[in-house]
PDB file of C-alpha atoms in Angstrom:
ATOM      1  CA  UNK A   1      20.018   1.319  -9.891  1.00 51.00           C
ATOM      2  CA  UNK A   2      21.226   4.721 -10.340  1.00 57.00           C
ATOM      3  CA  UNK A   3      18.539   7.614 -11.213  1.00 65.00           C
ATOM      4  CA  UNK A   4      20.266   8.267 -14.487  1.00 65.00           C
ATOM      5  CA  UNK A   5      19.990   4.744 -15.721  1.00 64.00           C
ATOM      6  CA  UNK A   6      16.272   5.513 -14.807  1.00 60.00           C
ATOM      7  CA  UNK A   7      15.882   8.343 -16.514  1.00 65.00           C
ATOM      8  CA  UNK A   8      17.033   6.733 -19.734  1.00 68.00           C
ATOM      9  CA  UNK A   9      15.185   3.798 -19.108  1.00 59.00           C
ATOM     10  CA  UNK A  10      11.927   6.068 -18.912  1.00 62.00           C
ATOM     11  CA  UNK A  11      12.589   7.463 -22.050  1.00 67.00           C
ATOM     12  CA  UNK A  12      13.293   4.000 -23.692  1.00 65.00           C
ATOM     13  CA  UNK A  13       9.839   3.062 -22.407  1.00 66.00           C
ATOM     14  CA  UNK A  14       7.940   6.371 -24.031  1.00 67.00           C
ATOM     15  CA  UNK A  15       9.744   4.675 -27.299  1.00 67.00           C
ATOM     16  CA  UNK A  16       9.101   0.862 -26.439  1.00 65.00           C
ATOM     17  CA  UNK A  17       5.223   1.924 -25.383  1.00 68.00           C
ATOM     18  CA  UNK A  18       5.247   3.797 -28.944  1.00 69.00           C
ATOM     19  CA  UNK A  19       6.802   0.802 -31.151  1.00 70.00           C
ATOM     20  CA  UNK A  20       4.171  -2.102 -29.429  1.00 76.00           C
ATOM     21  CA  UNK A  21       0.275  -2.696 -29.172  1.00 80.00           C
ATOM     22  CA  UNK A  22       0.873  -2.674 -25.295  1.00 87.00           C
ATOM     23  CA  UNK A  23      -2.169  -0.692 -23.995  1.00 90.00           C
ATOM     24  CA  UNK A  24      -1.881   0.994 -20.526  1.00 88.00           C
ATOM     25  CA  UNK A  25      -5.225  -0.089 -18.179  1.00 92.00           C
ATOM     26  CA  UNK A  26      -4.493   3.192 -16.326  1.00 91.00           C
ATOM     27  CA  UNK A  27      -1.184   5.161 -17.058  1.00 85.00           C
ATOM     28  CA  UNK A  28      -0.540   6.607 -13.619  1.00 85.00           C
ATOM     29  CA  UNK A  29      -2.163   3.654 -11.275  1.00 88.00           C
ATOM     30  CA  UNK A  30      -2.151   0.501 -12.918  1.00 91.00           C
ATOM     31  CA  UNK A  31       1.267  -2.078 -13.067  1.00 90.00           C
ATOM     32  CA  UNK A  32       0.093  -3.666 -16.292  1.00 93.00           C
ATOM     33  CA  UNK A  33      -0.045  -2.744 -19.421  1.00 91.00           C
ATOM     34  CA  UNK A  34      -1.827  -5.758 -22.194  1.00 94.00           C
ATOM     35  CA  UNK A  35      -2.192  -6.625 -25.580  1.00 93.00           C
ATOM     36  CA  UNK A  36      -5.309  -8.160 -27.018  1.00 96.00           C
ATOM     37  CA  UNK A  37      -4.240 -11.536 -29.487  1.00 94.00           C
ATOM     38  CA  UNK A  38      -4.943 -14.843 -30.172  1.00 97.00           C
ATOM     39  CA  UNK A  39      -3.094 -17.887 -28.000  1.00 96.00           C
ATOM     40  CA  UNK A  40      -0.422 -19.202 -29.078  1.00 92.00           C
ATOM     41  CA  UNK A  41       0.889 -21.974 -26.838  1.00 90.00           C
ATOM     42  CA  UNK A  42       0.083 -25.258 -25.192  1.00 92.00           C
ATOM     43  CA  UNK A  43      -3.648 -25.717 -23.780  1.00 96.00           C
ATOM     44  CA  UNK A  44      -3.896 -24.335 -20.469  1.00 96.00           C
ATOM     45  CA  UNK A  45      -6.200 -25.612 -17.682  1.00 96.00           C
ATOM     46  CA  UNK A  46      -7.318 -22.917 -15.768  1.00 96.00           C
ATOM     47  CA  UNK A  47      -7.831 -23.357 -11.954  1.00 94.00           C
ATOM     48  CA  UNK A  48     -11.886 -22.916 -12.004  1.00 96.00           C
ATOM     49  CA  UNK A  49     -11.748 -25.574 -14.877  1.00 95.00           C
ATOM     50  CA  UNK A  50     -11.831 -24.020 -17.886  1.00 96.00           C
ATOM     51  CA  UNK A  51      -9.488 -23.703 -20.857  1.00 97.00           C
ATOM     52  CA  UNK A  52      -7.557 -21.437 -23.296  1.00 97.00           C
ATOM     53  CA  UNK A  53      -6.542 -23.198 -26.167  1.00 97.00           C
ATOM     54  CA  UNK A  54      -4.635 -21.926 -29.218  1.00 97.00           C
ATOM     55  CA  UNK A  55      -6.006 -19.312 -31.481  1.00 97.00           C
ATOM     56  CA  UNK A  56      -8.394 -18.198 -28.611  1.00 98.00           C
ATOM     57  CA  UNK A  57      -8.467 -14.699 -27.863  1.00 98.00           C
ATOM     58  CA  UNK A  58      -6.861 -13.269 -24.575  1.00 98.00           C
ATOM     59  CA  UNK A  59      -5.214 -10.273 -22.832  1.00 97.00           C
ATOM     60  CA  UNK A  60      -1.339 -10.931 -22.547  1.00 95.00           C
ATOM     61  CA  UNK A  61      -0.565  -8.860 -19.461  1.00 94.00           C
ATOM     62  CA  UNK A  62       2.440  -6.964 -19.103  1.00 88.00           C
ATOM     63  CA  UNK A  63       4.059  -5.802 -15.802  1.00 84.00           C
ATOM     64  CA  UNK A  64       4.980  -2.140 -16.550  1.00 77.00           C
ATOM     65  CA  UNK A  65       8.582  -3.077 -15.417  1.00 72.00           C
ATOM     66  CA  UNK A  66       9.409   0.567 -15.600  1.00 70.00           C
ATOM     67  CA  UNK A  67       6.920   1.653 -13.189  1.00 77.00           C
ATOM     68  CA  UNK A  68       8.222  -1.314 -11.145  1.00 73.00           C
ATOM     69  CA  UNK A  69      11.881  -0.045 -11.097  1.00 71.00           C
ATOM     70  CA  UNK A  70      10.084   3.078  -9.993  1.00 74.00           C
ATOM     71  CA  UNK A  71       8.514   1.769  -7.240  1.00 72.00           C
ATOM     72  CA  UNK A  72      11.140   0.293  -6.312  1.00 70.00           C
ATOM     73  CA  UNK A  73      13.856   3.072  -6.468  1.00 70.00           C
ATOM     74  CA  UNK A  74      15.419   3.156  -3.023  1.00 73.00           C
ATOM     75  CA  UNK A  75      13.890   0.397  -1.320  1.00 69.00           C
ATOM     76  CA  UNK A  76      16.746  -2.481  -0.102  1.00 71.00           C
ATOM     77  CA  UNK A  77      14.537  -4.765   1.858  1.00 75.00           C
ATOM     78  CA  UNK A  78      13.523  -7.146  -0.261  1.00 74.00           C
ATOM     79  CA  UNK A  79      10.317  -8.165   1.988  1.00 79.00           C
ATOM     80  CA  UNK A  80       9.236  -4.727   1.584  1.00 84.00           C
ATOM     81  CA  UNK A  81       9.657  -4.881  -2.178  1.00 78.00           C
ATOM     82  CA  UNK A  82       7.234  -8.058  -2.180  1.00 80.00           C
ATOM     83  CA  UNK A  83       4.754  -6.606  -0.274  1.00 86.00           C
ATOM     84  CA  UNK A  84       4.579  -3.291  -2.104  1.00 86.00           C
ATOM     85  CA  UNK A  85       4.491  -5.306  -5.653  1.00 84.00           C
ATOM     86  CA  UNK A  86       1.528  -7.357  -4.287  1.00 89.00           C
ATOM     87  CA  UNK A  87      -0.796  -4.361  -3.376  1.00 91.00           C
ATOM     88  CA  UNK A  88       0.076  -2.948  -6.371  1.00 91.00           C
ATOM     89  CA  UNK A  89      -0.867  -5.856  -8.315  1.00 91.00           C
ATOM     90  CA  UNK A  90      -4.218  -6.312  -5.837  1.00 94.00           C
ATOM     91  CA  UNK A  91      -4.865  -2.497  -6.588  1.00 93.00           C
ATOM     92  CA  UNK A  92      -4.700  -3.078 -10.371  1.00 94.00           C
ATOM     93  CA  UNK A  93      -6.464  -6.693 -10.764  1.00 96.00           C
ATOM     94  CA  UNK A  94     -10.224  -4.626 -10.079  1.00 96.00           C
ATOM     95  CA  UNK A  95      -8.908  -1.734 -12.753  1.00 95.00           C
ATOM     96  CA  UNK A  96      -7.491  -4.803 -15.197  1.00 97.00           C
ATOM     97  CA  UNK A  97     -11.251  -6.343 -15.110  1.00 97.00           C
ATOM     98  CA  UNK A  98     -13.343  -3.621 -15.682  1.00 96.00           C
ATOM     99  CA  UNK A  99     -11.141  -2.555 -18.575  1.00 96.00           C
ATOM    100  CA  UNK A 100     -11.181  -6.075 -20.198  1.00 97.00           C
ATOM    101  CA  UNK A 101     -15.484  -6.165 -19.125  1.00 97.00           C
ATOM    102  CA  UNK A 102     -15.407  -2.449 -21.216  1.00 96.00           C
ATOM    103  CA  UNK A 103     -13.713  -3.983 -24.645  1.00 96.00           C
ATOM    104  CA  UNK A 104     -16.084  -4.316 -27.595  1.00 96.00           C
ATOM    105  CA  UNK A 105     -14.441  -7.996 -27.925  1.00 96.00           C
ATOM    106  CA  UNK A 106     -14.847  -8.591 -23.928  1.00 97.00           C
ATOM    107  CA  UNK A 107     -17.590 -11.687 -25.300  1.00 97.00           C
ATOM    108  CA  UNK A 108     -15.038 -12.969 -27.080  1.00 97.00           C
ATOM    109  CA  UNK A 109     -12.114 -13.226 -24.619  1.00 98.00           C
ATOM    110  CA  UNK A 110     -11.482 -16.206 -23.124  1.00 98.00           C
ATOM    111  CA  UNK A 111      -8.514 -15.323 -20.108  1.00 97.00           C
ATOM    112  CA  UNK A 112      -5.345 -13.209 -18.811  1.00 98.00           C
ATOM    113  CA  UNK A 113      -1.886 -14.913 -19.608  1.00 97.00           C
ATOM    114  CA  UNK A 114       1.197 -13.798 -18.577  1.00 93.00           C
ATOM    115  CA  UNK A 115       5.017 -14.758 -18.367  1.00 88.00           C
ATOM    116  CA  UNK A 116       7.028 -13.617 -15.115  1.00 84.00           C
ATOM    117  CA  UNK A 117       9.700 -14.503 -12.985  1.00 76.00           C
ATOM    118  CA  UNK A 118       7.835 -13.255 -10.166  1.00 74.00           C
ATOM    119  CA  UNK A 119       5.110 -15.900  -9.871  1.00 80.00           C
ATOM    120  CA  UNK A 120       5.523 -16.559  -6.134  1.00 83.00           C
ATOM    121  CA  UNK A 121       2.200 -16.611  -4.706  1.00 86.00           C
ATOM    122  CA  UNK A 122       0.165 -16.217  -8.025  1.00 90.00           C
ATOM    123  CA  UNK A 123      -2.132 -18.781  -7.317  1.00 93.00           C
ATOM    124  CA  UNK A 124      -3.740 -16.918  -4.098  1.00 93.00           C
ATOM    125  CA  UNK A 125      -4.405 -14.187  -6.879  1.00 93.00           C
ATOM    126  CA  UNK A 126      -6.364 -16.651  -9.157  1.00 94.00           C
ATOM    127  CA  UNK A 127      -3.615 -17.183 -11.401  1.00 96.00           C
ATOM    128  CA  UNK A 128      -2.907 -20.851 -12.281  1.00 95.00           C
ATOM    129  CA  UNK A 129       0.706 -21.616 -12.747  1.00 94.00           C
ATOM    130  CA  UNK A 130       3.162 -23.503 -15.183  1.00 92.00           C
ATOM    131  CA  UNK A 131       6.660 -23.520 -16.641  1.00 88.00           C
ATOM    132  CA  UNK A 132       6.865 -22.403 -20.068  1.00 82.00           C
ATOM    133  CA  UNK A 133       8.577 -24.793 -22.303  1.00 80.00           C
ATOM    134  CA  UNK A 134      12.554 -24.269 -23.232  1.00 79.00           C
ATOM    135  CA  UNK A 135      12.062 -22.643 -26.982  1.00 76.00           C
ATOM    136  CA  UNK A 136      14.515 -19.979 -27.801  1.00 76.00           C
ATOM    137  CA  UNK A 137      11.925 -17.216 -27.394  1.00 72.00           C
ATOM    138  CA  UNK A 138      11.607 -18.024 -23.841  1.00 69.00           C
ATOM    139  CA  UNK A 139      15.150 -18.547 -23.329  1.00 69.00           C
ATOM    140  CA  UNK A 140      15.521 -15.234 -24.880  1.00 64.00           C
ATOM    141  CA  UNK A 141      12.490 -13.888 -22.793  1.00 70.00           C
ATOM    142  CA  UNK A 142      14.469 -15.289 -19.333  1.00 69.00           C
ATOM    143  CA  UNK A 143      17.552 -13.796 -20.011  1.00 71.00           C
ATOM    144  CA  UNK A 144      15.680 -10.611 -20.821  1.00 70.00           C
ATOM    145  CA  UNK A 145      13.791 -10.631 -17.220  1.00 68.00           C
ATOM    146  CA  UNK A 146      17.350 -11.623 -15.268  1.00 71.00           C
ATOM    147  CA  UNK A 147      18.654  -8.192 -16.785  1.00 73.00           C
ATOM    148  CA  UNK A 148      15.341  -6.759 -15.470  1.00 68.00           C
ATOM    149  CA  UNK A 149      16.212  -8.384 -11.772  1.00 67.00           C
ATOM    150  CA  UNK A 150      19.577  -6.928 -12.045  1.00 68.00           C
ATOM    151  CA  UNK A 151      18.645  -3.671 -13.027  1.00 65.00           C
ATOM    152  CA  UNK A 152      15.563  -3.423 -10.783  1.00 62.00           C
ATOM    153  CA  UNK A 153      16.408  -5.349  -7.732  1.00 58.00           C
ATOM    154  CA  UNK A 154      18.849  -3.081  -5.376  1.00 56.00           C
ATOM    155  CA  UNK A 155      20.854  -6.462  -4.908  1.00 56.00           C
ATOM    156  CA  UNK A 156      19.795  -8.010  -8.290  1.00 55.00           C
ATOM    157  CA  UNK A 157      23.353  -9.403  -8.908  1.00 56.00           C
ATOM    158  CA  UNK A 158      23.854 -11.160  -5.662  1.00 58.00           C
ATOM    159  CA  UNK A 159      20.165 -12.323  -5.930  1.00 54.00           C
ATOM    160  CA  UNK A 160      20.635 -13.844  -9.115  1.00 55.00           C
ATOM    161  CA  UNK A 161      23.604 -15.478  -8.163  1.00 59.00           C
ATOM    162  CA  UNK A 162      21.702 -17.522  -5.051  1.00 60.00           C
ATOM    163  CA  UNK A 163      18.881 -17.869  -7.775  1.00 58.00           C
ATOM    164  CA  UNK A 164      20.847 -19.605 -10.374  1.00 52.00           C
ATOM    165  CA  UNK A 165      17.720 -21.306 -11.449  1.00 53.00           C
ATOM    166  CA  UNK A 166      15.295 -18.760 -11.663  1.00 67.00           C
ATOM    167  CA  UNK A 167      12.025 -20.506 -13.555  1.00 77.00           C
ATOM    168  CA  UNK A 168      10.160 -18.738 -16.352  1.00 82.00           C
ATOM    169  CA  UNK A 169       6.567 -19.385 -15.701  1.00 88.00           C
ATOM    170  CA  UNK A 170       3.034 -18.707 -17.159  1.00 92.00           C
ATOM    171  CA  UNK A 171       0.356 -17.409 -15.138  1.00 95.00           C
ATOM    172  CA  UNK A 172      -2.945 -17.140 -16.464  1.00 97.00           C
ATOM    173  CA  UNK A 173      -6.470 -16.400 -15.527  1.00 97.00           C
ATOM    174  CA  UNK A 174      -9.987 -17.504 -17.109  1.00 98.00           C
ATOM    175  CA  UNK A 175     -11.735 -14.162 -17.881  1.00 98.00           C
ATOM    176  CA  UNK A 176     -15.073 -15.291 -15.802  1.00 97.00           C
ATOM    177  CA  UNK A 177     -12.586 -16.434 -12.663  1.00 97.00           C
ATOM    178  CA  UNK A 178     -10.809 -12.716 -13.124  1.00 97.00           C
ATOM    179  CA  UNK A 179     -14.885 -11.271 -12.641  1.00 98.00           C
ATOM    180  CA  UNK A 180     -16.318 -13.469 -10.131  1.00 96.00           C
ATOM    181  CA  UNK A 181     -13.064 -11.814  -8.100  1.00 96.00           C
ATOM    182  CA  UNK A 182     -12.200  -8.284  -9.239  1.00 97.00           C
ATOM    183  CA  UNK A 183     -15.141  -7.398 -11.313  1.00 93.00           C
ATOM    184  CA  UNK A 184     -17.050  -5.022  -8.933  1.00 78.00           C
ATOM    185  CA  UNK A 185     -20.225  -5.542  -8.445  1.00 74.00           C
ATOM    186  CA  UNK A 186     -21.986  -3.323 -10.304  1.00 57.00           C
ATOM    187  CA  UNK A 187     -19.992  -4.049 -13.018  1.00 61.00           C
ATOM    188  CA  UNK A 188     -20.919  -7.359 -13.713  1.00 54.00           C
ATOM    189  CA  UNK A 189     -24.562  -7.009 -15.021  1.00 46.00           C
ATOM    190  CA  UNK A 190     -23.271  -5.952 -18.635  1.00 46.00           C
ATOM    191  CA  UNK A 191     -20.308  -8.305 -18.137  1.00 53.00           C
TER     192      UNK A 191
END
């Protein structure tokens, strides 16, 4: 990616951020950006054995793919790209629970959901896994991240091509298995 295709893709975002509920956890450190709503979807089995069933109340995450293309910016080895987007994402998962443990309808809140492309190794995180069925907003949503791949990934069009089946997949979180690992401490007594 060029820098002037990121320049106008930073101020798209500044209009995109403006034009959605997306909430930032922290603006200049953190890689995800949520929305607070109700679950709309298939029941989901979370790894420590609970569930989020429609109409419960979650955080969808976002992965501030701008700061991502950011990060990314110059970088050609693709190990090193993995590697810097899983600290980031270990650096924001503490930041992502204490915000969620600080919302008046924390209580309430059942788990983190989220749909990526970039789902490889999830479940070390905490994150269960599972394909997200074949409707046309998820077809919509897949073609949406392969431009984001393109764009973002230095060799995004030769990766997609040995990728032809890149799978959209959930990942999702109970809220108490997202504490009982990133909550700190001292956090956790008015969680």
């Amino acid at each position: 990616m060029n820098s002037g295709i990121l320049s106008l893709w930073g101020i798209w975002d500044t209009v995109y951020q403006c034009c959605t509920r997306l909430q930032y956890v922290d603006r200049e450190k953190n890689i995800f950006r949520i929305v607070l709503l109700r679950y709309r979807g298939e029941v989901l089995a979370t790894a420590d054995g609970q569930e989020i069933r429609p109409g419960d109340l979650i955080i969808k995450l976002h992965i501030h793919n701008y700061r991502l293309a950011k990060m990314f910016y110059g970088l050609h080895n693709e190990t090193k790209m993995a590697l810097l987007l899983r600290k980031r994402i270990l650096e924001s998962l503490p930041q992502l629970a204490a915000f969620v443990a600080a919302l008046p309808q924390s209580a309430q809140i059942k788990g983190v959901v989220g749909t990526t492309m970039l789902s490889k190794g999830a479940e070390k995180l905490g994150f269960s896994v599972s394909q997200v069925p074949l409707t046309p907003f998820f077809r919509y949503k897949r073609w949406y991240l392969k431009l984001m791949i393109r764009l973002i990934h230095p060799d995004g069009a030769k990766r997609l091509s040995r990728n032809q089946d890149l799978v959209l997949n959930r990942v999702y979180m109970s809220k108490a298995e997202l504490f009982r690992r990133y909550l700190p401490e001292g956090s956790k007594a008015g969680a």
